[in-house]
Structure formats: C-alpha cells, structure tokens
Tab-separated table of C-alpha atoms in Angstrom:
chain	number	residue	atom	x	y	z
A	1	UNK	CA	-7.961	-19.062	-0.560
A	2	UNK	CA	-6.656	-15.537	-0.498
A	3	UNK	CA	-6.625	-13.526	-3.914
A	4	UNK	CA	-3.558	-12.114	-5.385
A	5	UNK	CA	-2.868	-8.492	-4.218
A	6	UNK	CA	-3.074	-5.886	-6.701
A	7	UNK	CA	-1.468	-2.402	-6.144
A	8	UNK	CA	-3.878	0.289	-7.080
A	9	UNK	CA	-2.854	3.751	-8.066
A	10	UNK	CA	-5.660	5.479	-6.327
A	11	UNK	CA	-4.539	3.872	-2.857
A	12	UNK	CA	-1.201	5.673	-2.973
A	13	UNK	CA	-0.968	9.464	-1.923
A	14	UNK	CA	-0.055	12.117	-4.503
A	15	UNK	CA	3.714	12.735	-5.061
A	16	UNK	CA	6.574	10.144	-5.042
A	17	UNK	CA	4.406	7.242	-3.634
A	18	UNK	CA	2.042	7.468	-6.430
A	19	UNK	CA	4.705	8.254	-9.138
A	20	UNK	CA	6.731	5.308	-8.033
A	21	UNK	CA	3.652	2.979	-7.963
A	22	UNK	CA	2.800	4.066	-11.659
A	23	UNK	CA	6.329	3.528	-12.858
A	24	UNK	CA	6.208	0.078	-11.438
A	25	UNK	CA	2.820	-0.746	-12.693
A	26	UNK	CA	4.073	-1.540	-16.295
A	27	UNK	CA	7.135	-2.620	-17.935
A	28	UNK	CA	6.815	0.189	-20.421
A	29	UNK	CA	6.728	2.934	-17.616
A	30	UNK	CA	10.130	1.943	-15.922
A	31	UNK	CA	11.768	4.988	-17.249
A	32	UNK	CA	14.851	6.449	-15.303
A	33	UNK	CA	17.941	8.604	-16.049
A	34	UNK	CA	21.396	7.086	-16.807
A	35	UNK	CA	23.465	10.169	-15.940
A	36	UNK	CA	25.567	9.717	-18.977
A	37	UNK	CA	27.443	13.132	-18.635
A	38	UNK	CA	28.125	12.319	-14.804
A	39	UNK	CA	29.642	8.987	-15.649
A	40	UNK	CA	31.739	10.641	-18.494
A	41	UNK	CA	33.044	13.161	-15.936
A	42	UNK	CA	33.888	10.463	-13.470
A	43	UNK	CA	35.689	8.482	-16.055
A	44	UNK	CA	37.726	11.355	-17.173
A	45	UNK	CA	38.642	12.222	-13.868
A	46	UNK	CA	39.765	8.548	-13.065
A	47	UNK	CA	41.548	8.403	-16.612
A	48	UNK	CA	43.376	11.537	-15.701
A	49	UNK	CA	44.453	10.221	-12.265
A	50	UNK	CA	45.702	6.829	-13.845
A	51	UNK	CA	47.580	8.895	-16.475
A	52	UNK	CA	49.328	10.840	-13.863
A	53	UNK	CA	50.394	7.919	-12.015
A	54	UNK	CA	51.413	6.082	-15.027
A	55	UNK	CA	53.803	8.929	-15.895
A	56	UNK	CA	55.089	8.953	-12.398
A	57	UNK	CA	55.717	5.121	-12.561
A	58	UNK	CA	57.618	5.487	-15.761
A	59	UNK	CA	59.731	8.430	-14.486
A	60	UNK	CA	60.637	6.211	-11.407
A	61	UNK	CA	61.821	3.440	-13.842
A	62	UNK	CA	63.852	5.804	-15.920
A	63	UNK	CA	65.454	7.211	-12.666
A	64	UNK	CA	66.508	3.943	-11.520
A	65	UNK	CA	67.867	2.903	-15.007
A	66	UNK	CA	69.792	6.289	-15.119
A	67	UNK	CA	71.224	5.887	-11.551
A	68	UNK	CA	72.386	2.383	-12.327
A	69	UNK	CA	69.995	0.944	-9.760
A	70	UNK	CA	68.610	-1.676	-12.351
A	71	UNK	CA	68.444	-4.294	-9.604
A	72	UNK	CA	65.222	-2.812	-8.217
A	73	UNK	CA	63.728	-3.175	-11.689
A	74	UNK	CA	64.861	-6.831	-12.011
A	75	UNK	CA	63.474	-7.946	-8.573
A	76	UNK	CA	60.299	-7.305	-6.979
A	77	UNK	CA	61.302	-8.558	-3.322
A	78	UNK	CA	64.269	-6.306	-3.751
A	79	UNK	CA	62.336	-3.393	-4.531
A	80	UNK	CA	59.963	-4.039	-1.777
A	81	UNK	CA	62.797	-4.194	0.842
A	82	UNK	CA	64.249	-0.932	-0.552
A	83	UNK	CA	65.337	1.717	2.212
A	84	UNK	CA	66.816	4.707	0.088
A	85	UNK	CA	64.219	6.277	-1.975
A	86	UNK	CA	65.318	9.041	-4.543
A	87	UNK	CA	64.594	12.610	-3.402
A	88	UNK	CA	62.670	13.123	-6.701
A	89	UNK	CA	60.196	10.481	-5.728
A	90	UNK	CA	59.124	12.835	-2.802
A	91	UNK	CA	59.039	10.120	-0.199
A	92	UNK	CA	56.868	7.697	-2.420
A	93	UNK	CA	58.129	4.208	-3.068
A	94	UNK	CA	57.327	2.394	-6.408
A	95	UNK	CA	55.550	-0.255	-4.270
A	96	UNK	CA	53.234	2.230	-2.613
A	97	UNK	CA	52.539	3.788	-5.992
A	98	UNK	CA	51.518	0.423	-7.453
A	99	UNK	CA	49.157	-0.114	-4.672
A	100	UNK	CA	47.454	3.205	-5.174
A	101	UNK	CA	47.337	2.522	-9.050
A	102	UNK	CA	45.714	-0.736	-8.409
A	103	UNK	CA	42.878	0.774	-6.258
A	104	UNK	CA	42.229	3.472	-8.957
A	105	UNK	CA	42.510	1.020	-11.706
A	106	UNK	CA	39.638	-1.177	-10.177
A	107	UNK	CA	37.465	1.702	-9.578
A	108	UNK	CA	38.259	2.952	-13.123
A	109	UNK	CA	37.355	-0.463	-14.737
A	110	UNK	CA	34.147	-0.894	-12.566
A	111	UNK	CA	32.969	2.612	-13.820
A	112	UNK	CA	33.868	1.849	-17.233
A	113	UNK	CA	31.775	-1.378	-17.297
A	114	UNK	CA	28.875	0.221	-15.487
A	115	UNK	CA	28.849	3.090	-18.022
A	116	UNK	CA	28.998	0.437	-20.971
A	117	UNK	CA	25.989	-1.577	-19.345
A	118	UNK	CA	23.897	1.592	-18.954
A	119	UNK	CA	24.787	2.915	-22.387
A	120	UNK	CA	23.766	-0.479	-23.880
A	121	UNK	CA	20.232	-0.209	-22.296
A	122	UNK	CA	17.448	0.541	-24.403
A	123	UNK	CA	15.927	4.108	-24.645
A	124	UNK	CA	12.230	4.260	-24.157
A	125	UNK	CA	10.041	4.508	-27.201
A	126	UNK	CA	8.357	7.717	-27.740
A	127	UNK	CA	5.092	6.105	-26.986
A	128	UNK	CA	6.219	5.043	-23.649
A	129	UNK	CA	8.027	8.380	-22.957
A	130	UNK	CA	4.792	10.392	-23.762
A	131	UNK	CA	2.744	8.140	-21.544
A	132	UNK	CA	4.939	8.806	-18.368
A	133	UNK	CA	5.330	12.379	-19.241
A	134	UNK	CA	1.588	12.799	-19.583
A	135	UNK	CA	0.804	11.196	-16.345
A	136	UNK	CA	3.386	13.109	-14.445
A	137	UNK	CA	2.276	16.657	-15.997
A	138	UNK	CA	-1.375	15.996	-16.231
A	139	UNK	CA	-2.528	13.841	-13.119
A	140	UNK	CA	-2.981	16.960	-10.847
A	141	UNK	CA	0.742	17.995	-10.659
A	142	UNK	CA	2.384	15.036	-8.906
A	143	UNK	CA	5.652	16.742	-7.948
A	144	UNK	CA	7.162	20.025	-7.660
A	145	UNK	CA	8.707	21.500	-10.692
A	146	UNK	CA	12.253	21.055	-9.583
A	147	UNK	CA	11.650	17.497	-8.744
A	148	UNK	CA	10.117	16.692	-12.227
A	149	UNK	CA	13.295	17.744	-14.084
A	150	UNK	CA	14.345	14.242	-14.773
A	151	UNK	CA	11.656	13.323	-17.008
A	152	UNK	CA	12.537	16.279	-19.315
A	153	UNK	CA	16.006	14.767	-19.816
A	154	UNK	CA	14.768	12.807	-22.788
A	155	UNK	CA	18.298	11.999	-24.363
A	156	UNK	CA	19.426	10.788	-21.055
A	157	UNK	CA	16.698	8.416	-20.232
A	158	UNK	CA	16.706	4.578	-20.465
A	159	UNK	CA	13.985	1.945	-19.786
A	160	UNK	CA	14.277	-1.158	-17.522
A	161	UNK	CA	11.789	-2.934	-20.002
A	162	UNK	CA	13.342	-6.183	-21.430
A	163	UNK	CA	14.286	-5.555	-24.961
A	164	UNK	CA	12.155	-7.430	-27.473
A	165	UNK	CA	13.133	-7.716	-31.221
A	166	UNK	CA	9.606	-6.705	-32.194
A	167	UNK	CA	8.650	-4.302	-29.362
A	168	UNK	CA	7.439	-1.706	-31.877
A	169	UNK	CA	4.730	-4.420	-32.887
A	170	UNK	CA	3.720	-4.644	-29.376
A	171	UNK	CA	3.060	-0.843	-29.338
A	172	UNK	CA	1.224	-0.987	-32.694
A	173	UNK	CA	-0.933	-3.683	-31.320
A	174	UNK	CA	-1.678	-1.633	-27.979
A	175	UNK	CA	-2.572	1.335	-29.933
A	176	UNK	CA	-4.966	-0.572	-32.172
A	177	UNK	CA	-6.476	-2.099	-29.023
A	178	UNK	CA	-6.956	1.398	-27.632
A	179	UNK	CA	-8.723	2.616	-30.626
A	180	UNK	CA	-11.018	-0.497	-30.928
A	181	UNK	CA	-11.540	-0.778	-27.297
A	182	UNK	CA	-14.642	-2.891	-26.507
A	183	UNK	CA	-15.823	-5.579	-24.203
A	184	UNK	CA	-14.483	-8.278	-26.154
A	185	UNK	CA	-10.890	-6.754	-26.261
A	186	UNK	CA	-11.119	-6.076	-22.457
A	187	UNK	CA	-11.971	-9.752	-21.914
A	188	UNK	CA	-9.106	-11.035	-23.929
A	189	UNK	CA	-6.426	-8.657	-23.142
A	190	UNK	CA	-7.344	-6.838	-20.075
A	191	UNK	CA	-7.932	-9.255	-17.129
A	192	UNK	CA	-9.325	-8.334	-13.756
A	193	UNK	CA	-5.822	-8.056	-12.307
A	194	UNK	CA	-4.924	-5.535	-14.736
A	195	UNK	CA	-8.009	-3.690	-14.622
A	196	UNK	CA	-7.885	-3.326	-10.751
A	197	UNK	CA	-4.620	-1.331	-10.959
A	198	UNK	CA	-6.460	1.910	-11.474
A	199	UNK	CA	-9.887	3.466	-11.847
A	200	UNK	CA	-8.597	6.175	-14.181
A	201	UNK	CA	-10.225	5.852	-17.525
A	202	UNK	CA	-7.263	7.415	-19.330
A	203	UNK	CA	-4.790	4.756	-18.304
A	204	UNK	CA	-5.044	1.564	-19.955
A	205	UNK	CA	-3.075	-1.686	-18.823
A	206	UNK	CA	-2.916	-4.791	-21.045
A	207	UNK	CA	-1.633	-8.421	-20.102
A	208	UNK	CA	1.747	-8.716	-21.342
A	209	UNK	CA	1.644	-12.314	-21.877
A	210	UNK	CA	-1.456	-12.064	-23.949
A	211	UNK	CA	0.035	-9.291	-25.984
A	212	UNK	CA	3.260	-11.412	-26.703
A	213	UNK	CA	1.094	-14.448	-27.702
A	214	UNK	CA	-0.813	-12.259	-30.129
A	215	UNK	CA	2.315	-10.634	-31.694
A	216	UNK	CA	3.856	-14.202	-31.839
A	217	UNK	CA	0.785	-15.371	-33.836
A	218	UNK	CA	0.978	-12.194	-36.233
A	219	UNK	CA	4.603	-12.961	-36.925
A	220	UNK	CA	3.889	-16.571	-37.591
A	221	UNK	CA	1.100	-15.700	-40.007
A	222	UNK	CA	3.448	-13.347	-41.843
A	223	UNK	CA	6.213	-15.824	-42.172
A	224	UNK	CA	3.910	-18.381	-43.517
A	225	UNK	CA	2.459	-15.780	-45.924
A	226	UNK	CA	5.828	-15.179	-47.103
A	227	UNK	CA	6.558	-18.782	-47.657
A	228	UNK	CA	3.249	-19.992	-49.245
A	229	UNK	CA	1.896	-16.743	-51.243
A	230	UNK	CA	4.886	-16.570	-53.768
A	231	UNK	CA	4.948	-20.398	-54.135
A	232	UNK	CA	1.092	-20.415	-54.787
A	233	UNK	CA	1.583	-17.469	-57.421
A	234	UNK	CA	4.619	-19.492	-59.110
A	235	UNK	CA	2.430	-22.505	-59.314
A	236	UNK	CA	-0.416	-20.651	-60.813
A	237	UNK	CA	1.884	-19.302	-63.512
A	238	UNK	CA	3.035	-22.946	-64.254
A	239	UNK	CA	-0.451	-24.091	-64.694
A	240	UNK	CA	-0.940	-21.096	-67.205
A	241	UNK	CA	2.193	-22.308	-69.042
A	242	UNK	CA	3.918	-18.805	-68.968
A	243	UNK	CA	6.060	-19.432	-66.054
A	244	UNK	CA	9.198	-19.418	-68.253
A	245	UNK	CA	8.396	-16.243	-70.186
A	246	UNK	CA	6.179	-14.054	-67.974
A	247	UNK	CA	7.974	-11.047	-66.450
A	248	UNK	CA	5.500	-11.445	-63.570
A	249	UNK	CA	7.706	-14.387	-62.462
A	250	UNK	CA	10.593	-12.363	-61.845
A	251	UNK	CA	8.551	-9.700	-60.309
A	252	UNK	CA	7.309	-12.265	-57.764
A	253	UNK	CA	10.632	-13.372	-56.753
A	254	UNK	CA	11.878	-9.902	-56.576
A	255	UNK	CA	9.007	-8.387	-54.638
A	256	UNK	CA	8.658	-11.151	-51.986
A	257	UNK	CA	12.556	-11.143	-51.509
A	258	UNK	CA	12.287	-7.417	-50.696
A	259	UNK	CA	9.393	-7.956	-48.412
A	260	UNK	CA	11.270	-10.885	-46.684
A	261	UNK	CA	14.288	-8.601	-46.293
A	262	UNK	CA	11.924	-5.796	-44.815
A	263	UNK	CA	10.403	-8.239	-42.434
A	264	UNK	CA	13.954	-9.377	-41.046
A	265	UNK	CA	14.714	-5.906	-40.592
A	266	UNK	CA	11.471	-4.930	-38.717
A	267	UNK	CA	11.155	-8.049	-36.681
A	268	UNK	CA	14.694	-8.999	-35.702
A	269	UNK	CA	17.968	-7.446	-34.702
A	270	UNK	CA	19.705	-9.156	-37.513
A	271	UNK	CA	23.028	-7.512	-38.685
A	272	UNK	CA	23.285	-6.358	-42.256
A	273	UNK	CA	25.318	-9.436	-43.471
A	274	UNK	CA	22.817	-11.785	-41.788
A	275	UNK	CA	20.003	-10.012	-43.596
A	276	UNK	CA	21.843	-10.344	-46.850
A	277	UNK	CA	22.435	-14.085	-46.371
A	278	UNK	CA	18.957	-14.969	-45.313
A	279	UNK	CA	17.479	-13.094	-48.265
A	280	UNK	CA	19.812	-14.797	-50.642
A	281	UNK	CA	18.758	-18.004	-49.156
A	282	UNK	CA	14.996	-17.157	-49.437
A	283	UNK	CA	15.545	-16.021	-52.982
A	284	UNK	CA	17.218	-19.372	-53.645
A	285	UNK	CA	14.261	-21.346	-52.434
A	286	UNK	CA	11.972	-19.530	-54.755
A	287	UNK	CA	14.283	-19.868	-57.683
A	288	UNK	CA	14.700	-23.667	-57.219
A	289	UNK	CA	11.048	-24.090	-57.003
A	290	UNK	CA	10.719	-22.048	-60.176
A	291	UNK	CA	13.146	-24.319	-61.989
A	292	UNK	CA	11.366	-27.416	-60.651
A	293	UNK	CA	7.971	-26.255	-61.898
A	294	UNK	CA	9.406	-25.203	-65.091
A	295	UNK	CA	10.961	-28.457	-65.880
A	296	UNK	CA	7.763	-30.109	-64.985
A	297	UNK	CA	5.840	-27.898	-67.280
A	298	UNK	CA	8.214	-28.521	-70.108
A	299	UNK	CA	7.916	-32.542	-70.173
A	300	UNK	CA	5.958	-33.469	-73.162
A	301	UNK	CA	2.439	-34.907	-72.500
C-alpha cells in the first residue's frame, strides 16, 4: 500500500517554486494581496461610465418629451423600430444605449460583488504575517527585491485561512507548544506527515485537527468552570448562612458575569446586543440559584 505523498520544502528549487510550496504548506501561510486600490479605481471608472450613460438616457427621454414624441416612451417595440433619430443623439439610438448600459452595469455589479467579497475576507494575524515575512526575507533571499514587494503591503493583505471564532486561541496554543517543545508535544501535535514537510528546525508545523480538538477542550473547560464555580461558591455561602447578607455574594455574581461577557467577546463573533442578552441570561441563572438557596436556608429547622 502506497504512503501518502508529502510535499517537502527542501525538494523545491529556490524562488517562486519554494515560496509557493511554503504558502500552500499551512493554512496560516496563505497570504495574498487583494488589490483594494485597484478595485476602487476600476469601480470608480465603471461608475463614471454608468453615470454618463444614465445622463445621456435621461437627455434622450427629455428630448422626446419636448418634441412631442412621447409614443417612443410609451412603447418599446415602437422605439425599437424607430427610423428617425434626433441629431443631438449623434446617431445613437436609445435601444443601442440601453444595450451598452446593460453590459457596463453587469461588469460594474460583478466588480462590486468581487470587491465586497475580498473586503470581507480576514486579514492575516500579526503572527502569521511575521512568519511569512521571516521566511521570505531570511531563507536565503528567495526572490528579487522587486518581486517581494507584495509582502510589504501589509494593509492590503488577506488570508485564505478559514475564519475561526477563536483563531487567536489557536495562535496562543501554538506559541505555547513552540516554547514547551519536547518529544511529548511532537508526538501529540506533530505527526510524521507534518514533520516531513521540512527539515528546517526554525519552521514548525502542527496538525490542525489536533490543535482544533485541544482548543475545543479548553473552551469546554472554561464554559464548565463559568457554570460550576460560581454556583459552588454561592452554595458555600449558603452553608455558612451568610448568603443573604454577605457582599461577597453580589461580588461573585458581578465578577463571573463580567468574565462570561469577556469570554463571549473573545471566543465568539457575537454582536453587542447578543452579548448583552446572553450576559443578562447568565446573570439571571445565578440570581435564580441565589434566591433558591436563600429560601432553603431561611426555612426553620
């Protein structure tokens, strides 16, 4: 049975072959330009062209209205079969103008949607950008200076890496793994397929699925802690009989509600009103529990 083929950086010649292999070797390295200013220039050009044709169309309509030729405005077939064209139209019929406008309008709409799609794509994190920049600048001078210009257009760069709500946590975990690099970490997070990608000791590849699994476990642990710890603290206060009067009770509810809001902000892409609603619900759960244990504690024994 044949083994899976692994593309190794050292197997590619210096220059564009090796650079392209590096950019494709990991999701974090897929960094390219979106050419935002070029798209803006093209959109402005198409917009101006459309505006001029729109003004011409309006002038044609006004001419027919002023000359008493409103029948051409009321019947399209009649306008199509028109033989006499006013001199001010410079030999161009309204039908031909509309055909040109349709072509330009479709081109404009396509450019507009493409520009919107590119603008909505995520920008590379500082860590990913520095990784690509470091490879291109320090790996023996991969490209000529004029060919490396794109990597310095930081404000215009986008990443093809699929957006994750907690991608920063992935980066934090990878930095931690790099600092604590040992055989155990290599065994769990660096399978043979990823290690075979390069023999460069300065380049580290991690299995994305295992990173995602580890991050998911971390988030699950945090969520459980946010639910269990405050309830346990409130229960301890109820045992001491001070839950109704202790300022620590309000402090627990306030602190953990703030931590819950911060967790929502950091781990999700929730909007502000969604964060407020979720935090209010979380606070309500703690208050309901607080009321229940208070009632239980006040029952005569």
